[in-house]
PDB file of C-alpha atoms in Angstrom:
ATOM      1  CA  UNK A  17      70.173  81.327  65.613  1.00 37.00           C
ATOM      2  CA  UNK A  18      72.818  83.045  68.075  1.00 57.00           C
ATOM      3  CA  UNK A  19      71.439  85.192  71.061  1.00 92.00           C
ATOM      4  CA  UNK A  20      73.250  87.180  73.551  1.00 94.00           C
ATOM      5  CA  UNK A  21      73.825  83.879  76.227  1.00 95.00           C
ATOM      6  CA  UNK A  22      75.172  82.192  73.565  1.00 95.00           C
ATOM      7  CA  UNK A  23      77.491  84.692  71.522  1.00 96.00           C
ATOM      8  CA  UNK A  24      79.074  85.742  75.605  1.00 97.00           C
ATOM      9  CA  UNK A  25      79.526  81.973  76.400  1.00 96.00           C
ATOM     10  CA  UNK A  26      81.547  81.442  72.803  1.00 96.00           C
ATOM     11  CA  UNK A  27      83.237  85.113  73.525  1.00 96.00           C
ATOM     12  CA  UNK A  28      84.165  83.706  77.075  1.00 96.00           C
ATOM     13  CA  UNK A  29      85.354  80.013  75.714  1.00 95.00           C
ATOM     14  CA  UNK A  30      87.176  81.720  73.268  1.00 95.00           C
ATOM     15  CA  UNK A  31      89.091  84.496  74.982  1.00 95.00           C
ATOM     16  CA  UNK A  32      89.425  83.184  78.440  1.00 93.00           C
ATOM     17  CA  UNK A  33      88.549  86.235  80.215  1.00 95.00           C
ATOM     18  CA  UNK A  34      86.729  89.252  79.711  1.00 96.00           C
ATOM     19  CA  UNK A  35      86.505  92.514  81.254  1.00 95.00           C
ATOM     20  CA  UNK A  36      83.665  93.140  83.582  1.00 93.00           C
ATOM     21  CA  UNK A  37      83.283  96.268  82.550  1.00 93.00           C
ATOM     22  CA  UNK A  38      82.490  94.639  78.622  1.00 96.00           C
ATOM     23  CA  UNK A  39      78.631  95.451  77.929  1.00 96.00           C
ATOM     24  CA  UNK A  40      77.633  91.347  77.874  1.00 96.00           C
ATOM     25  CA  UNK A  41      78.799  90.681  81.074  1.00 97.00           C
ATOM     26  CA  UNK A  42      77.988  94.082  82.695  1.00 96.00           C
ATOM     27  CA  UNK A  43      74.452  92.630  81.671  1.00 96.00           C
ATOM     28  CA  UNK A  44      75.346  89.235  82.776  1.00 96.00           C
ATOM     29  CA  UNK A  45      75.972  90.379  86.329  1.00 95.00           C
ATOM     30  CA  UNK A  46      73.339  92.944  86.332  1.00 95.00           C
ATOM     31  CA  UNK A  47      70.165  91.240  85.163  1.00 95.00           C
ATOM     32  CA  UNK A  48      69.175  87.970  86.622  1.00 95.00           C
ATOM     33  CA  UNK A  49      67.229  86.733  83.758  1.00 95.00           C
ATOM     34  CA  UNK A  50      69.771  86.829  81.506  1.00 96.00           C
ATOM     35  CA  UNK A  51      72.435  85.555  84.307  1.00 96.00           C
ATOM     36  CA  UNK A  52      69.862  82.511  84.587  1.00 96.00           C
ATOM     37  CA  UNK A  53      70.023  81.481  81.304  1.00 95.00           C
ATOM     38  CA  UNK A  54      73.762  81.752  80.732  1.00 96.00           C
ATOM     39  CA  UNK A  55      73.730  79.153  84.205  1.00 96.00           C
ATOM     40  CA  UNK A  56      72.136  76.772  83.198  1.00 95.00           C
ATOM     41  CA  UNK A  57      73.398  76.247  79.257  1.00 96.00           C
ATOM     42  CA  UNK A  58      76.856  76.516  81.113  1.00 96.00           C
ATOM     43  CA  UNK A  59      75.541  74.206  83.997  1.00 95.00           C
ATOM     44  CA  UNK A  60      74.366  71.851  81.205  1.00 94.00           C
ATOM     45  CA  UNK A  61      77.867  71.426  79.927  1.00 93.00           C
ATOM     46  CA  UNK A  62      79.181  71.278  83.230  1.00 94.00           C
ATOM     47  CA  UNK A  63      80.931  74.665  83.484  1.00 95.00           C
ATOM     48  CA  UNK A  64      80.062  77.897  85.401  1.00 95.00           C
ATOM     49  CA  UNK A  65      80.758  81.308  85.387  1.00 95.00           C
ATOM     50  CA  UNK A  66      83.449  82.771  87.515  1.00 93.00           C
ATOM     51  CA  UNK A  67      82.914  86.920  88.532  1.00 92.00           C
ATOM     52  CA  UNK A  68      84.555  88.478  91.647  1.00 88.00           C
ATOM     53  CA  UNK A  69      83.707  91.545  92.555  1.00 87.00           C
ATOM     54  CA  UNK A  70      87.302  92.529  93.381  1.00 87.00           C
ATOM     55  CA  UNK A  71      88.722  91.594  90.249  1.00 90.00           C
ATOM     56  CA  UNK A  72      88.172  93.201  86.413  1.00 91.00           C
ATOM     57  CA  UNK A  73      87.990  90.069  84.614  1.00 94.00           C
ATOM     58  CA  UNK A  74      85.243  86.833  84.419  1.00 95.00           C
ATOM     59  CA  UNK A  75      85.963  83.495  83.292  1.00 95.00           C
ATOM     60  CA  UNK A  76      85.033  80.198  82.991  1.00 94.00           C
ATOM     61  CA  UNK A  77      85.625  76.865  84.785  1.00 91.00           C
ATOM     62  CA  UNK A  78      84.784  73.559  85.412  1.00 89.00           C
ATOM     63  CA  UNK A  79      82.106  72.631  88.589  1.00 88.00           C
ATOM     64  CA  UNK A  80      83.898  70.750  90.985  1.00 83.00           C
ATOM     65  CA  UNK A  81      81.487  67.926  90.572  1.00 84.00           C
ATOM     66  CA  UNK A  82      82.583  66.670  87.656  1.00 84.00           C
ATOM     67  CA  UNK A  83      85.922  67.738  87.847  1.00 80.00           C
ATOM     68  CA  UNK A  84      86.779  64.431  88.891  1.00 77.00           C
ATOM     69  CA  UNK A  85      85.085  62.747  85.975  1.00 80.00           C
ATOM     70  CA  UNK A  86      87.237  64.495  83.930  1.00 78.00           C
ATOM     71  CA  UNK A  87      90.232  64.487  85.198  1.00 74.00           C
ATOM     72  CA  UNK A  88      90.067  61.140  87.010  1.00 69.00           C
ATOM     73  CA  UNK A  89      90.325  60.262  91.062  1.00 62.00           C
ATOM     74  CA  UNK A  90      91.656  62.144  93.428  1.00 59.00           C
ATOM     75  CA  UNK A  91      93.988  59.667  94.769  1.00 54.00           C
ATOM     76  CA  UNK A  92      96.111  60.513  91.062  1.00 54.00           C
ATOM     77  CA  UNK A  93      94.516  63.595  90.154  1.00 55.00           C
ATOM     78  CA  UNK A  94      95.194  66.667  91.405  1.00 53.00           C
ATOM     79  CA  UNK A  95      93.171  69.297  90.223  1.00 49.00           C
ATOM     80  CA  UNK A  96      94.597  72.259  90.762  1.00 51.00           C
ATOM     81  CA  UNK A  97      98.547  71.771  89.300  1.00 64.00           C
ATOM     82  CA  UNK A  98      97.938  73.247  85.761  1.00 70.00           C
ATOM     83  CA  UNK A  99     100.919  71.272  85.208  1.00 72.00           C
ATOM     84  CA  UNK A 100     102.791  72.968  87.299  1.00 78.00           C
ATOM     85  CA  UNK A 101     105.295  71.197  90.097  1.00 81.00           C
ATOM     86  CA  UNK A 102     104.386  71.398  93.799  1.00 82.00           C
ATOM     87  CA  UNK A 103     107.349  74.303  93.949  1.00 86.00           C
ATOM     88  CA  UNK A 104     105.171  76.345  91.231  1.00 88.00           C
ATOM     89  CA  UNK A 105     102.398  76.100  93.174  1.00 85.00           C
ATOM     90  CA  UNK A 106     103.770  77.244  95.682  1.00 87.00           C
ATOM     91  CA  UNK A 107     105.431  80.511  94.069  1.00 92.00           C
ATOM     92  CA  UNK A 108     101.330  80.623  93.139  1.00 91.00           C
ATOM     93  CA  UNK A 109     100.420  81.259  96.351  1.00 87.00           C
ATOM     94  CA  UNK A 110     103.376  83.516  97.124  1.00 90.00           C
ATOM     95  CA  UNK A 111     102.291  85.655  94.351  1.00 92.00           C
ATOM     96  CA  UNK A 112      98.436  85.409  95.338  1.00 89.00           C
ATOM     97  CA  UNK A 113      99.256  86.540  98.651  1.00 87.00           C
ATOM     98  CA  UNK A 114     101.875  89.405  98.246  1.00 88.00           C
ATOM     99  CA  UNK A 115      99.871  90.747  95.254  1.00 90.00           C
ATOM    100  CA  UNK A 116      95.886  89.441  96.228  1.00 88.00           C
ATOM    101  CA  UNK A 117      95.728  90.199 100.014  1.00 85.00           C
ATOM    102  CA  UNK A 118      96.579  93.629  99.987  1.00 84.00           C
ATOM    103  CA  UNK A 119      94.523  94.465  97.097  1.00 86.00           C
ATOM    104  CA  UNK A 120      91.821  93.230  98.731  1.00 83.00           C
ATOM    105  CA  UNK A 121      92.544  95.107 101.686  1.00 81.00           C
ATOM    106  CA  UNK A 122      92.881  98.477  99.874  1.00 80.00           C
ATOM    107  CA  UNK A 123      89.127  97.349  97.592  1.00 78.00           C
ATOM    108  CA  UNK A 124      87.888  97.048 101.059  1.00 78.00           C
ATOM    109  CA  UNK A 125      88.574 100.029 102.404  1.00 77.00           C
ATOM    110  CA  UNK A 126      87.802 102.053  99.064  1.00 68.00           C
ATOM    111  CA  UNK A 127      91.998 102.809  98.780  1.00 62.00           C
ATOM    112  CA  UNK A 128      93.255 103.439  95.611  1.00 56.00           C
ATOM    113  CA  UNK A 129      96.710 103.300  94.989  1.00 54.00           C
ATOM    114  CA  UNK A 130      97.034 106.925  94.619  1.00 54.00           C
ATOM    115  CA  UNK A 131      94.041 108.317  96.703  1.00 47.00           C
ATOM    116  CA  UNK A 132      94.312 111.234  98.297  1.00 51.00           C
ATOM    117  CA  UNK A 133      94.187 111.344 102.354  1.00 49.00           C
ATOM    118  CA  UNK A 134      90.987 113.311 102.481  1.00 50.00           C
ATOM    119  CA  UNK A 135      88.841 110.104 100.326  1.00 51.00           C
ATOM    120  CA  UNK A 136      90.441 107.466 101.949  1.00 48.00           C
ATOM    121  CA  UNK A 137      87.414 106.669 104.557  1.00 50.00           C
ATOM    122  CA  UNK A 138      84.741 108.123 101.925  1.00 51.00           C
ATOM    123  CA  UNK A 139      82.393 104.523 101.672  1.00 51.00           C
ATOM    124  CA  UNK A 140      80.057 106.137  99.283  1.00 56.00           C
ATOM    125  CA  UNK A 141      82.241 105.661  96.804  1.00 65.00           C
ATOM    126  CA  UNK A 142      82.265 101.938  94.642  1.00 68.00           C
ATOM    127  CA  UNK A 143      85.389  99.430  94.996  1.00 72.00           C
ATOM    128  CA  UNK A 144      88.166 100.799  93.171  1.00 71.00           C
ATOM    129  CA  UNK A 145      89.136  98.438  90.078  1.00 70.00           C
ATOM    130  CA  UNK A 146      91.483  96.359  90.507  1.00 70.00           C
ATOM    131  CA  UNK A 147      93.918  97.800  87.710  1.00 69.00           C
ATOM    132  CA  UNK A 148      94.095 100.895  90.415  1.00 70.00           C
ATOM    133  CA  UNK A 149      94.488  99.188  93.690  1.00 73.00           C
ATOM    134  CA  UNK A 150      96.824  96.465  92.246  1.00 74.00           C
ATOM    135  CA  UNK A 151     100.811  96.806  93.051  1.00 81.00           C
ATOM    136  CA  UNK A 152     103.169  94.495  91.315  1.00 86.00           C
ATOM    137  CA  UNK A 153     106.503  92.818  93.524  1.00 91.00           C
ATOM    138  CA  UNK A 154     110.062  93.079  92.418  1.00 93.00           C
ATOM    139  CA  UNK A 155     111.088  89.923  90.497  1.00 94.00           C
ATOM    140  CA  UNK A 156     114.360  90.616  92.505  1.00 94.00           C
ATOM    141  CA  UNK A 157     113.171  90.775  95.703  1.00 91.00           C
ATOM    142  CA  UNK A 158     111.117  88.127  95.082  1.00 93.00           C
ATOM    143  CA  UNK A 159     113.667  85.949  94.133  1.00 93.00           C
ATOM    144  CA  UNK A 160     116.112  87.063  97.286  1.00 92.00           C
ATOM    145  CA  UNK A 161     113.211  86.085  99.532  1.00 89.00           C
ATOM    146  CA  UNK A 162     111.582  82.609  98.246  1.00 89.00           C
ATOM    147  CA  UNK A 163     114.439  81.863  95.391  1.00 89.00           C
ATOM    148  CA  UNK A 164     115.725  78.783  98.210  1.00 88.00           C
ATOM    149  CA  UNK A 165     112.439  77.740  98.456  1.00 86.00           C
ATOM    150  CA  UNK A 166     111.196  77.878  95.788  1.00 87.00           C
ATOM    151  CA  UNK A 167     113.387  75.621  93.234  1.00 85.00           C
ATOM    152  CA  UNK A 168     116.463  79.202  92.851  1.00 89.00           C
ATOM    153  CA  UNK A 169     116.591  81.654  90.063  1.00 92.00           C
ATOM    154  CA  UNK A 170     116.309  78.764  86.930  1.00 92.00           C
ATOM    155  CA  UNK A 171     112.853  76.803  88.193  1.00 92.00           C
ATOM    156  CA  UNK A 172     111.456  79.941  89.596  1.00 94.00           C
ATOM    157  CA  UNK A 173     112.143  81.679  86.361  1.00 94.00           C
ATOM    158  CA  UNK A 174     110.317  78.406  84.400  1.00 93.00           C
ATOM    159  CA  UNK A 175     107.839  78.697  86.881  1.00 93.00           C
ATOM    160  CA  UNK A 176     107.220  82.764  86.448  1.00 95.00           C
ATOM    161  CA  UNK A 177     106.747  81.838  82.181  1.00 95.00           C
ATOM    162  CA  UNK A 178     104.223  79.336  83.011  1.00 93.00           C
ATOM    163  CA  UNK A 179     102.021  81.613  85.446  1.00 94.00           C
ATOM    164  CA  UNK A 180     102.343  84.077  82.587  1.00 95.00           C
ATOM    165  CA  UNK A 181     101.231  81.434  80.085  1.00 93.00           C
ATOM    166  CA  UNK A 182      98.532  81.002  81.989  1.00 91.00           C
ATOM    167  CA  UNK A 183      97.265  84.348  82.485  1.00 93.00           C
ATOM    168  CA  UNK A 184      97.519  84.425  86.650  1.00 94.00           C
ATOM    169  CA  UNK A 185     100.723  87.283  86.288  1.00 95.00           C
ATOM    170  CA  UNK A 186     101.918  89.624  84.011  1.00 94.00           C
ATOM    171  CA  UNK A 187     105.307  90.540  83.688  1.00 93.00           C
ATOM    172  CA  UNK A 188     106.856  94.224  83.166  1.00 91.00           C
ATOM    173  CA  UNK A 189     110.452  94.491  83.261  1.00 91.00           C
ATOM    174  CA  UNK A 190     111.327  93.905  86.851  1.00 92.00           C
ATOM    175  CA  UNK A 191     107.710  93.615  88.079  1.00 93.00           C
ATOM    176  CA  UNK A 192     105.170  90.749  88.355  1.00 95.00           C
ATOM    177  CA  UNK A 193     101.941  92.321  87.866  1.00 93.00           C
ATOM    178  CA  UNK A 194      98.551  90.084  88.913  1.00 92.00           C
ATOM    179  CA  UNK A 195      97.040  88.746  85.441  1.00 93.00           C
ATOM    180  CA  UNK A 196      93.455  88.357  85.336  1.00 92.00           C
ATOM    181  CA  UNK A 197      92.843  84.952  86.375  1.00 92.00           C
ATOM    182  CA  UNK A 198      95.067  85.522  89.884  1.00 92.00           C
ATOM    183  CA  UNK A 199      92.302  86.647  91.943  1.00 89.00           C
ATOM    184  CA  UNK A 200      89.224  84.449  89.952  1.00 89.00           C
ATOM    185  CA  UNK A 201      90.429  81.077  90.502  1.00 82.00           C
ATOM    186  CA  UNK A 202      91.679  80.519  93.939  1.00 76.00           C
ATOM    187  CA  UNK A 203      89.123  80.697  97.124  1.00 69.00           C
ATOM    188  CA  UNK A 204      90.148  83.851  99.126  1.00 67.00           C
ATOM    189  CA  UNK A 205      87.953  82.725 102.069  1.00 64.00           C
ATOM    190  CA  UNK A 206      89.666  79.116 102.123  1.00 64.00           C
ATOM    191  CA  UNK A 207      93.381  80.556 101.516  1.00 67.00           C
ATOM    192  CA  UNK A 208      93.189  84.173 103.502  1.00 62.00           C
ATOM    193  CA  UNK A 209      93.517  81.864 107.134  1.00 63.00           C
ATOM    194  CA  UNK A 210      95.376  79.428 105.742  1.00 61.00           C
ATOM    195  CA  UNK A 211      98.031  81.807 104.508  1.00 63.00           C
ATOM    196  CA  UNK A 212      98.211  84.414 107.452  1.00 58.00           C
ATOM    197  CA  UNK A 213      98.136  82.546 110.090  1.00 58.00           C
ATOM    198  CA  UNK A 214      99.954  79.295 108.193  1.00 58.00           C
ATOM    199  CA  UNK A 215     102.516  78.694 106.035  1.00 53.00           C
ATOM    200  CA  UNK A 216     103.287  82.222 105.044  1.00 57.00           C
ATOM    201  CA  UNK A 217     103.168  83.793 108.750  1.00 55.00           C
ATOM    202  CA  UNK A 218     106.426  84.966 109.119  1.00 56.00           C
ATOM    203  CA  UNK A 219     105.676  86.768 105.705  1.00 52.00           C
ATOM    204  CA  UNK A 220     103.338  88.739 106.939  1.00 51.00           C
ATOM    205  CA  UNK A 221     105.331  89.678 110.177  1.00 53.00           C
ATOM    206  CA  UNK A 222     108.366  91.405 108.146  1.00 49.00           C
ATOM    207  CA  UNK A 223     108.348  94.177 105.536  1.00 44.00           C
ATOM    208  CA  UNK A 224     106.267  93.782 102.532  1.00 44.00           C
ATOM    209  CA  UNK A 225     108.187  92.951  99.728  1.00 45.00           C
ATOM    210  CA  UNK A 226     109.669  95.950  97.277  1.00 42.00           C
ATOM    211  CA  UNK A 227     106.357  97.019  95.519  1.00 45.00           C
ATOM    212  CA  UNK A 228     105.671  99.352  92.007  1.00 47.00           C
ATOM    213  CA  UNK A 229     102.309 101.027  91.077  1.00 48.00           C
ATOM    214  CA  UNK A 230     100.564  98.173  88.152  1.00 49.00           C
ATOM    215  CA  UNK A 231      99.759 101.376  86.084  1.00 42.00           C
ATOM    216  CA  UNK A 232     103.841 102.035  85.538  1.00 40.00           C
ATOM    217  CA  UNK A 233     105.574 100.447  84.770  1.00 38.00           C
ATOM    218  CA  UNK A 234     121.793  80.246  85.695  1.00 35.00           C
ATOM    219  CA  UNK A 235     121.994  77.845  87.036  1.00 37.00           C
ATOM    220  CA  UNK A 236     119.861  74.394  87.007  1.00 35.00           C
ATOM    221  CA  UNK A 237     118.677  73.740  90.762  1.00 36.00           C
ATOM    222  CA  UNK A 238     116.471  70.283  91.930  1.00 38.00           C
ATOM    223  CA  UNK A 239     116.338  71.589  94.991  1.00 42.00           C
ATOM    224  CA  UNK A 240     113.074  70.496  96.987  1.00 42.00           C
ATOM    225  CA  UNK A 241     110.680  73.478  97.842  1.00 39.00           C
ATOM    226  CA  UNK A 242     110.668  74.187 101.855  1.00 42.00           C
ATOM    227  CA  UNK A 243     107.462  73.778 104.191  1.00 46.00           C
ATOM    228  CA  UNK A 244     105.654  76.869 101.807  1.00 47.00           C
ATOM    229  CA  UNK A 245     105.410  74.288  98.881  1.00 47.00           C
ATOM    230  CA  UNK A 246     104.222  71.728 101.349  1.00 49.00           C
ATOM    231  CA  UNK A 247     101.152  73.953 102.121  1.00 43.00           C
ATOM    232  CA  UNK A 248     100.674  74.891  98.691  1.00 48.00           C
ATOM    233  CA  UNK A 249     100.690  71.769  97.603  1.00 44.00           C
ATOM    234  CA  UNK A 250      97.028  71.620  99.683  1.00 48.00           C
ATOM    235  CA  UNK A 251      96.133  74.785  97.786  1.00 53.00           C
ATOM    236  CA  UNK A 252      92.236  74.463  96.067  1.00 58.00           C
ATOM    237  CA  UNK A 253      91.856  76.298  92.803  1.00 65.00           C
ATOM    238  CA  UNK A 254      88.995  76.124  90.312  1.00 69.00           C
ATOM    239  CA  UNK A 255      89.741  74.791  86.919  1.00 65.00           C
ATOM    240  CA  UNK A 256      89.266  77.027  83.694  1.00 68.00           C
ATOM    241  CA  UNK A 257      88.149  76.397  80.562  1.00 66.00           C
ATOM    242  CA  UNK A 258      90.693  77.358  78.124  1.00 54.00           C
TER     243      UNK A 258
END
């Protein structure tokens, strides 16, 4: 006989993601009973449930622990590629961090994209969703910036499809918007350092890149990525269940 646990785990196996605002998983991650019980039948099966506070989506994924007994060793496993090349996970983390980070910041300090000045600083208020704090990146600025690095206009543009595919970005016209896995699966804690004070560094010093409100809106290259791949490459990102 199906009961709530079960009917949201097949919803969640079936559909990838859901909303957090959906009435299951508002219960899911409101009473800890029924959060319990969803645990461990997901635990069982080695799987667990994925929520962020900052983002408007769940999801699934594997538990590290038996990732490897899935996937096989380390030493020719690497968990986190989703078939992608060490130059598309790279252009991941690109993504993460010109679309993630300053989301985050804005959540933080309860900054919608269009709040007025006078309820900027008002804290009483809850974290703004993510669908209102979110800001896509030009595709063409994009591409002037990290195209060299990142494999030029033909890989990056494989690259973009697959992301897309795979639910981490959306694509409007000339924006990449964040998709709902982008800020579920990778560790913000682990990658916020890594990123701002790493690899991406000099990012972060110049201009952000050419930005649009998420509400509105060729030639073949082998080159190698540059030293951003190489630190990408070390990027850890939790598996889904698809």
């Amino acid at each position: 006989m199906n009961d709530d646990a079960q009917i949201l785990i097949a919803r969640l196996l079936t559909h990838q993601t859901l909303r957090r605002d959906d009435k299951m998983v508002k219960r899911a991650l409101s009473d800890d009973q029924f959060r319990a019980e969803i645990d461990k039948r997901l635990l069982e099966c080695g799987l667990k449930l994925l929520d962020n506070v900052y983002a408007d989506h769940v999801t699934l994924a594997l538990h590290r622990n038996v990732e490897p007994k899935i996937f096989g060793a380390k030493d020719i496993w690497q968990n986190n590629n989703f078939g992608l090349t060490r130059d598309g996970v790279a252009l991941l983390v690109v993504l993460w961090a010109q679309i993630i980070l300053p989301k985050r910041q804005r959540q933080e300090t309860h900054q919608a994209v269009d709040v007025d000045q006078s309820d900027m600083f008002d804290k009483d208020n809850p974290i703004p969703r993510a669908e209102d704090t979110s800001i896509g990146i030009s595709y063409t600025t994009l591409l002037a910036d990290f195209g060299d690095k990142l494999g030029k206009k033909t890989r990056m543009d494989m690259n973009l499809g697959l992301l897309s595919k795979l639910g981490f970005i959306e694509r409007r016209g000339d924006v990449i918007l964040e998709g709902p896995l982008l800020d579920l699966l990778m560790d913000t804690d682990v990658l916020k350092e890594r990123i701002i004070n790493g690899a991406l560094a000099d990012v972060f010093k110049r201009a952000p890149l050419a930005a649009a409100p998420r509400r509105h809106v060729s030639e073949a290259a082998n080159d190698e990525p540059q030293p951003v791949a190489d630190a990408a490459a070390q990027t850890d990102i939790d598996t889904p269940q698809a």
